[in-house]
mmCIF file of C-alpha atoms in Angstrom:
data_model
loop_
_atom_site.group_PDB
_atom_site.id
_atom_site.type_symbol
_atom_site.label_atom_id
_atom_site.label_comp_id
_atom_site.label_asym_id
_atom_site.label_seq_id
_atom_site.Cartn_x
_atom_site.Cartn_y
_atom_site.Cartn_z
ATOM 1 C CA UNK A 1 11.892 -38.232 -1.293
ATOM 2 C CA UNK A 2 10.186 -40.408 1.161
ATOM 3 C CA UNK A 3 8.825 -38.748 4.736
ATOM 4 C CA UNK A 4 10.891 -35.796 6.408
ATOM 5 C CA UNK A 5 14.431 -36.175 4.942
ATOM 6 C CA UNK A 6 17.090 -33.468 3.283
ATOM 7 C CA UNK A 7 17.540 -33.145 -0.213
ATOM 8 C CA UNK A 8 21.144 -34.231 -1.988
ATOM 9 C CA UNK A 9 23.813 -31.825 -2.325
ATOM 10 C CA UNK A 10 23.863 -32.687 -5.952
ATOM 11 C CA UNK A 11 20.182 -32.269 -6.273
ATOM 12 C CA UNK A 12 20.621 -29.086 -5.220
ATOM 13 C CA UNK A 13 23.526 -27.988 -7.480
ATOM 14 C CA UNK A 14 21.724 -29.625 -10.249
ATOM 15 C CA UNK A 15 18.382 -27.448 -9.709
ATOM 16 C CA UNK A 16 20.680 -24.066 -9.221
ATOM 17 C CA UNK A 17 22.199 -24.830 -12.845
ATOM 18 C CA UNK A 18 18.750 -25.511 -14.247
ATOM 19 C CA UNK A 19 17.741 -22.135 -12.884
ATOM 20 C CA UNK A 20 20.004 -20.417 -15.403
ATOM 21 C CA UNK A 21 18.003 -22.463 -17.957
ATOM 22 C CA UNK A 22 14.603 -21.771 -16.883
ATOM 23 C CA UNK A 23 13.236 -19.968 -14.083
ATOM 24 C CA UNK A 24 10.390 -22.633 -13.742
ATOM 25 C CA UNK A 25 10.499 -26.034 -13.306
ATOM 26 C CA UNK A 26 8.315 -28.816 -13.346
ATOM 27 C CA UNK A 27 9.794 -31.930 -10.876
ATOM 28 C CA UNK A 28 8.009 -34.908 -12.036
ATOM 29 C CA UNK A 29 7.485 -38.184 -9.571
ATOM 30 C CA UNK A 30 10.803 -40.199 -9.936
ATOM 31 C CA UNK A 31 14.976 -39.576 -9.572
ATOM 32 C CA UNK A 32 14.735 -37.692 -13.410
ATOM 33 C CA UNK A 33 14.521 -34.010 -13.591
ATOM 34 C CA UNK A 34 14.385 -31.850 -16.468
ATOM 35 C CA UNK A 35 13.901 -28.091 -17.697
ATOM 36 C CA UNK A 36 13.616 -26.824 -21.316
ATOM 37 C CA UNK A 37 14.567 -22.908 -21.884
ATOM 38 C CA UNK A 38 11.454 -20.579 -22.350
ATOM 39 C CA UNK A 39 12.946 -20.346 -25.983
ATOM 40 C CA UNK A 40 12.410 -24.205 -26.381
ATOM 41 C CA UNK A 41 16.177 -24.371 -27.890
ATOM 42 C CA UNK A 42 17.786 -25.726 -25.003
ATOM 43 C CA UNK A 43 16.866 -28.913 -23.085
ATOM 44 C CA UNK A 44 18.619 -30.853 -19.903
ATOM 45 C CA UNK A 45 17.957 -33.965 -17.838
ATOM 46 C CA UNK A 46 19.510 -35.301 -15.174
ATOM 47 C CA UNK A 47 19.241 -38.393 -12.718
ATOM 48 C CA UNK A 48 19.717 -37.208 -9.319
ATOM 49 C CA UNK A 49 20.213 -38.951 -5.792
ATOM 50 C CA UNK A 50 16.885 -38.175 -4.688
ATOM 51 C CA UNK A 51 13.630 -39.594 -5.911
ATOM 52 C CA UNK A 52 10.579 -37.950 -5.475
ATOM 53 C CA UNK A 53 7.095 -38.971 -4.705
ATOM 54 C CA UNK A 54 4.722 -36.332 -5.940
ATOM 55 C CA UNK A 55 5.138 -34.203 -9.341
ATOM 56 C CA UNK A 56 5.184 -30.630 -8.302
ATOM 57 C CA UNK A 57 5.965 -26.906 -10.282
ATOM 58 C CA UNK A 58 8.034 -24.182 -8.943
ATOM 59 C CA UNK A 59 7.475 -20.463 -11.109
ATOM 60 C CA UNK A 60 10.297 -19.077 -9.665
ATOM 61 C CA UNK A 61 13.291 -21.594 -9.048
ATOM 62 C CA UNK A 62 15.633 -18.845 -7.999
ATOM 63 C CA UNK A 63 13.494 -17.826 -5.201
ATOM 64 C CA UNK A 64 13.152 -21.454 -4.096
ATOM 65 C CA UNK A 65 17.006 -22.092 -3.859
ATOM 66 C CA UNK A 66 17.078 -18.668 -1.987
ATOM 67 C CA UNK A 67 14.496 -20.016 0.462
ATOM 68 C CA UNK A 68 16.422 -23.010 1.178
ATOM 69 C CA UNK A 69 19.861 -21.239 1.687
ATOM 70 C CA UNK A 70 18.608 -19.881 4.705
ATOM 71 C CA UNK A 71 18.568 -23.181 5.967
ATOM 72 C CA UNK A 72 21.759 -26.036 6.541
ATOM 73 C CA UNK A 73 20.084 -29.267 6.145
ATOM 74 C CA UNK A 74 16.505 -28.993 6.304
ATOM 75 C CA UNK A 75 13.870 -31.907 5.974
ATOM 76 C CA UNK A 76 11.178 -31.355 3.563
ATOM 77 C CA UNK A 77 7.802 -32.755 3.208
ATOM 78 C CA UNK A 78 5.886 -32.546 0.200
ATOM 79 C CA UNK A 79 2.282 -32.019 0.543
ATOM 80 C CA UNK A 80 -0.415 -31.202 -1.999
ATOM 81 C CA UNK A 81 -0.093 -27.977 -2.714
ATOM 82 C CA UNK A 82 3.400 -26.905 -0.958
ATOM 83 C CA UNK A 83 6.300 -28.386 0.709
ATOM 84 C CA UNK A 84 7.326 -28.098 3.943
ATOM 85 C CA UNK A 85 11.144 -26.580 4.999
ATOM 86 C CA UNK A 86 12.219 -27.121 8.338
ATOM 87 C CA UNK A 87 15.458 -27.672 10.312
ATOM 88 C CA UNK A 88 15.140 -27.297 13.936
ATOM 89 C CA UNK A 89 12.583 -24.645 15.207
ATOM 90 C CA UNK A 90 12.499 -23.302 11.917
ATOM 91 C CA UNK A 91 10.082 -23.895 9.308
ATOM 92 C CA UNK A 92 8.661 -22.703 5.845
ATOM 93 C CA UNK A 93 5.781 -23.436 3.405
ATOM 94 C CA UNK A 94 6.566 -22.898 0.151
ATOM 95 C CA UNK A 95 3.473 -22.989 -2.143
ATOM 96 C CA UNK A 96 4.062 -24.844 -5.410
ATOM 97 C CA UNK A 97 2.198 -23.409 -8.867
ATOM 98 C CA UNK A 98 0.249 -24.484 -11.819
ATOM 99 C CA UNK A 99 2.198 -26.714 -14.344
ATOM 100 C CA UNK A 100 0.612 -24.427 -17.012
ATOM 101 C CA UNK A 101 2.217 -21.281 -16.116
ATOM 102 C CA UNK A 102 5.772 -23.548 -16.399
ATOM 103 C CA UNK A 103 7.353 -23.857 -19.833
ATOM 104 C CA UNK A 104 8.322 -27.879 -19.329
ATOM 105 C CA UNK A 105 9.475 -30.832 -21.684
ATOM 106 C CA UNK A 106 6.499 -32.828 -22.862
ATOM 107 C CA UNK A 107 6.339 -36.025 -20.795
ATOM 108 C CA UNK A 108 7.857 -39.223 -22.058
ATOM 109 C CA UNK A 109 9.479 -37.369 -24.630
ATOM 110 C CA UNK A 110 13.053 -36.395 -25.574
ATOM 111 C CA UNK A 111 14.904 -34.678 -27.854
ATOM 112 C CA UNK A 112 16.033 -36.703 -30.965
ATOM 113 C CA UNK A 113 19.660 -37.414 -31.436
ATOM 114 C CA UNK A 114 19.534 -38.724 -34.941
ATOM 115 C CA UNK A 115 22.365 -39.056 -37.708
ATOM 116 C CA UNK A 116 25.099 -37.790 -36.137
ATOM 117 C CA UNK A 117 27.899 -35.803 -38.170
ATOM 118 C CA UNK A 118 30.801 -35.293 -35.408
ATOM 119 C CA UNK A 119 31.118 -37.259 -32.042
ATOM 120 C CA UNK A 120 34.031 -36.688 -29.162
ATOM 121 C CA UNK A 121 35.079 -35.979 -25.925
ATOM 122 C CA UNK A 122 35.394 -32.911 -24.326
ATOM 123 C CA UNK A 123 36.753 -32.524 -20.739
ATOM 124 C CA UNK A 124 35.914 -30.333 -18.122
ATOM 125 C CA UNK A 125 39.222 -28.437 -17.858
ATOM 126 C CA UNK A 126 39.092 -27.824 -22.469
ATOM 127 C CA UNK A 127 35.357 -26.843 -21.631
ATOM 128 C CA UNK A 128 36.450 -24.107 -18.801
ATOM 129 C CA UNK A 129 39.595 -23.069 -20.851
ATOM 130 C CA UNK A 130 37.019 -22.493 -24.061
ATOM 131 C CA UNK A 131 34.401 -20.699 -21.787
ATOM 132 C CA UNK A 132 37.155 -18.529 -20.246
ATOM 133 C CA UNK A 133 38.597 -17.966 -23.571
ATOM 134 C CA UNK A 134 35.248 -16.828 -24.911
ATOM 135 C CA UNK A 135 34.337 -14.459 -22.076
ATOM 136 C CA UNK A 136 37.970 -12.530 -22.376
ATOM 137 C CA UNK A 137 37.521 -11.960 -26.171
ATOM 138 C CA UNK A 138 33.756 -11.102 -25.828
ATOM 139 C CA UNK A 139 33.022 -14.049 -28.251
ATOM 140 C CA UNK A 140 28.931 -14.586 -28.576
ATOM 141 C CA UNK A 141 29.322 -18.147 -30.849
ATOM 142 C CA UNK A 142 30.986 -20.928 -31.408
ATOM 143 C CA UNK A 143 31.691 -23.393 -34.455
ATOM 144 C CA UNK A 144 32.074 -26.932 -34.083
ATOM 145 C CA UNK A 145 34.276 -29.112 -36.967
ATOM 146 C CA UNK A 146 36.088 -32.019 -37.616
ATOM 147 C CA UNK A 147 38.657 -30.274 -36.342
ATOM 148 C CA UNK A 148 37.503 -29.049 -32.677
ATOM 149 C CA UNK A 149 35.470 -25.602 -31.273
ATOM 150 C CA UNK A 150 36.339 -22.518 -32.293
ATOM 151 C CA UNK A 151 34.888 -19.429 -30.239
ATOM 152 C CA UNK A 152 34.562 -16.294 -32.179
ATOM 153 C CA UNK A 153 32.512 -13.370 -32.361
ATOM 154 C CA UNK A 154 30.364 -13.516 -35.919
ATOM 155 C CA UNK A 155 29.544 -9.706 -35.909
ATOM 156 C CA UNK A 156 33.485 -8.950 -35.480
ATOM 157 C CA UNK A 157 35.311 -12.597 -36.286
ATOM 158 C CA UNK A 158 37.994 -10.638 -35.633
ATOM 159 C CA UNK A 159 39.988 -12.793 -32.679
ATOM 160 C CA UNK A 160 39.097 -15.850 -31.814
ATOM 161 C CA UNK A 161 40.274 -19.219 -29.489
ATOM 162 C CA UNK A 162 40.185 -22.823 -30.967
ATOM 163 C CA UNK A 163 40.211 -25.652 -29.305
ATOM 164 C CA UNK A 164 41.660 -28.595 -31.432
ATOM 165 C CA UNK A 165 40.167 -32.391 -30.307
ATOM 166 C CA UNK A 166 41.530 -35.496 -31.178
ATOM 167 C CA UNK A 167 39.489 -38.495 -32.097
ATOM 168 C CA UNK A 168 36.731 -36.926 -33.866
ATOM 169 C CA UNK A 169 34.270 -39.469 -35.296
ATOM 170 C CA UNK A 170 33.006 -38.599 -38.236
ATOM 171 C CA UNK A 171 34.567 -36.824 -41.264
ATOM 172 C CA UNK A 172 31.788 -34.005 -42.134
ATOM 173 C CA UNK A 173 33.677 -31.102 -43.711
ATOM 174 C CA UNK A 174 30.332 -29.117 -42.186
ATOM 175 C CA UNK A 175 30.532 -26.191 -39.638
ATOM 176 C CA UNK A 176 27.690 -26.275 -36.820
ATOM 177 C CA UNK A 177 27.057 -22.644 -35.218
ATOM 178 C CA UNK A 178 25.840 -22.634 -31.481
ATOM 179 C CA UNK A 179 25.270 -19.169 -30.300
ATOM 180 C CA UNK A 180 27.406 -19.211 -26.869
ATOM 181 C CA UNK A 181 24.860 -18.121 -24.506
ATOM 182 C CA UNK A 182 23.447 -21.768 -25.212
ATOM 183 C CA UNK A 183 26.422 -23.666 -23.235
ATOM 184 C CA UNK A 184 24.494 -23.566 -20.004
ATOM 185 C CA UNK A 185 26.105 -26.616 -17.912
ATOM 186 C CA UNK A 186 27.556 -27.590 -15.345
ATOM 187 C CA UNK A 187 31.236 -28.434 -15.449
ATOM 188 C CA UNK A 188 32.514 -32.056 -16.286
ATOM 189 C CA UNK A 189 33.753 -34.461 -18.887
ATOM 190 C CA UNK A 190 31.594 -34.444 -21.736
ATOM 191 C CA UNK A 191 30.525 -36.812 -24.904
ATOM 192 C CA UNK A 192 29.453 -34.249 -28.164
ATOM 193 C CA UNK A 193 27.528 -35.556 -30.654
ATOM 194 C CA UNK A 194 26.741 -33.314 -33.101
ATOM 195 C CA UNK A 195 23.659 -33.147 -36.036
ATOM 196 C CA UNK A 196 22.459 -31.389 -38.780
ATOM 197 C CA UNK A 197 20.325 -29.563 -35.886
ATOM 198 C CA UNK A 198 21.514 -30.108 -32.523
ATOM 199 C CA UNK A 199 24.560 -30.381 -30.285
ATOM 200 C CA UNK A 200 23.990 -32.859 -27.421
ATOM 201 C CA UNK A 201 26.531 -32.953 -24.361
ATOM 202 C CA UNK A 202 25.957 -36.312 -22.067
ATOM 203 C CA UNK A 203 27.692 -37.331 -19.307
ATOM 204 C CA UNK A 204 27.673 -39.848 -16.997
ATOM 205 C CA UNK A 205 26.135 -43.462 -17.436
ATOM 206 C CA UNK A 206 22.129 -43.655 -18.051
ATOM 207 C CA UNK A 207 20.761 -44.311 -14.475
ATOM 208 C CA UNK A 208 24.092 -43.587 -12.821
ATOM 209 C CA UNK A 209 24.354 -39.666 -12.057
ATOM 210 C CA UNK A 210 23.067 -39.224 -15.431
ATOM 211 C CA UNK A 211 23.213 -35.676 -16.830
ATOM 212 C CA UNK A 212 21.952 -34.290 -20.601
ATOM 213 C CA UNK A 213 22.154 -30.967 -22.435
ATOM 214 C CA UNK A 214 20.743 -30.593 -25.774
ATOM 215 C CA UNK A 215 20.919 -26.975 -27.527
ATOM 216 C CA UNK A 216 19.465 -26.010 -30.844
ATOM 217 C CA UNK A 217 22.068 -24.766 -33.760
ATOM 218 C CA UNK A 218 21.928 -21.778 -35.249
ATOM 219 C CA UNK A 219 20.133 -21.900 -38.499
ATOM 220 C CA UNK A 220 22.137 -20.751 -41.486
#
């Protein structure tokens, strides 16, 4: 973000979703962000409208977004060590922290994607129909197959909702566990690929509104 000028809409959006992720972030120089959960088992990217100048670390991303709701369309200006907020004859300094007190992806690097076992699409109304299934029957996992999702709850596996999905590539007879509390994304059409170790949801086209998840799978 060049000069005084407002930050994107989607930027925005994108930063509140990676809040639920991680409190902190770490905004490198460039149109990429990413966040990585405290827990290191979940990881997102995203290419957003803006590009930014300067890498800067928030601690507290929630109180950042809250900042910046008091405000319309503010103009920020990113200084050394805090960026400026203002939008008419008001104004705020918000003082960025140390990278090392932010759990962050390692620079350059991503999460391997290797030898997939199961790969289809999901779209955004299956993906709120499965998390609104999940939430009325208190399910805590879910179980991807050749056949689709189920959501269950392991402790209980006593109801459950499945969602079937045509077109699966891939004829594993394997079932991948992904604790629920994992599926941390924003809503939209979705391409799974699932491994021995991860799930990864992408959407969008690489340099074109971009956006990644990647979440660890249970161990059995």
């Amino acid at each position: 973000m060049k000069g005084d000028s407002p930050m994107d809409p989607r930027t925005i959006e994108i930063l509140k979703q990676f809040s639920t992720i991680n409190q902190g972030i770490v905004i490198e120089a460039g149109n990429k962000i990413r966040t990585m959960a405290v827990t290191k088992n979940i990881f997102a990217s995203a290419v957003v409208p803006d590009t930014f100048e300067r890498e800067f670390a928030i601690y507290n991303l929630n109180e950042f977004l809250a900042v910046l709701s008091l405000f319309g369309v503010p103009d920020f200006t990113y200084g050394e060590e805090s960026v400026s907020i203002k939008q008419g004859k008001m104004k705020a300094r918000y003082n960025y922290s140390s990278p090392a007190v932010v759990t962050a992806p390692p620079k350059g690097k991503t999460i391997p994607v290797r030898d997939v076992q199961l790969e289809f699409d999901v779209t955004a109304e299956e993906l709120r129909n499965l998390m609104k299934a999940a939430a009325v029957l208190k399910a805590t996992d879910l179980v991807f197959s050749k056949t689709g999702i189920r959501a269950f709850n392991k402790k209980m596996d006593a109801n459950d909702y499945a969602l079937s999905i045509d077109g699966v590539e891939g004829d594993s007879d394997k079932l991948f566990s992904l604790k629920l509390e994992s599926m941390k994304m924003l809503p939209g059409d979705y391409r799974v690929r699932v491994t021995d170790t991860v799930v990864a949801f992408d959407a969008g086209e690489e340099g074109v509104d971009a956006l990644s998840y990647t979440m660890a799978l249970e161990r059995e």
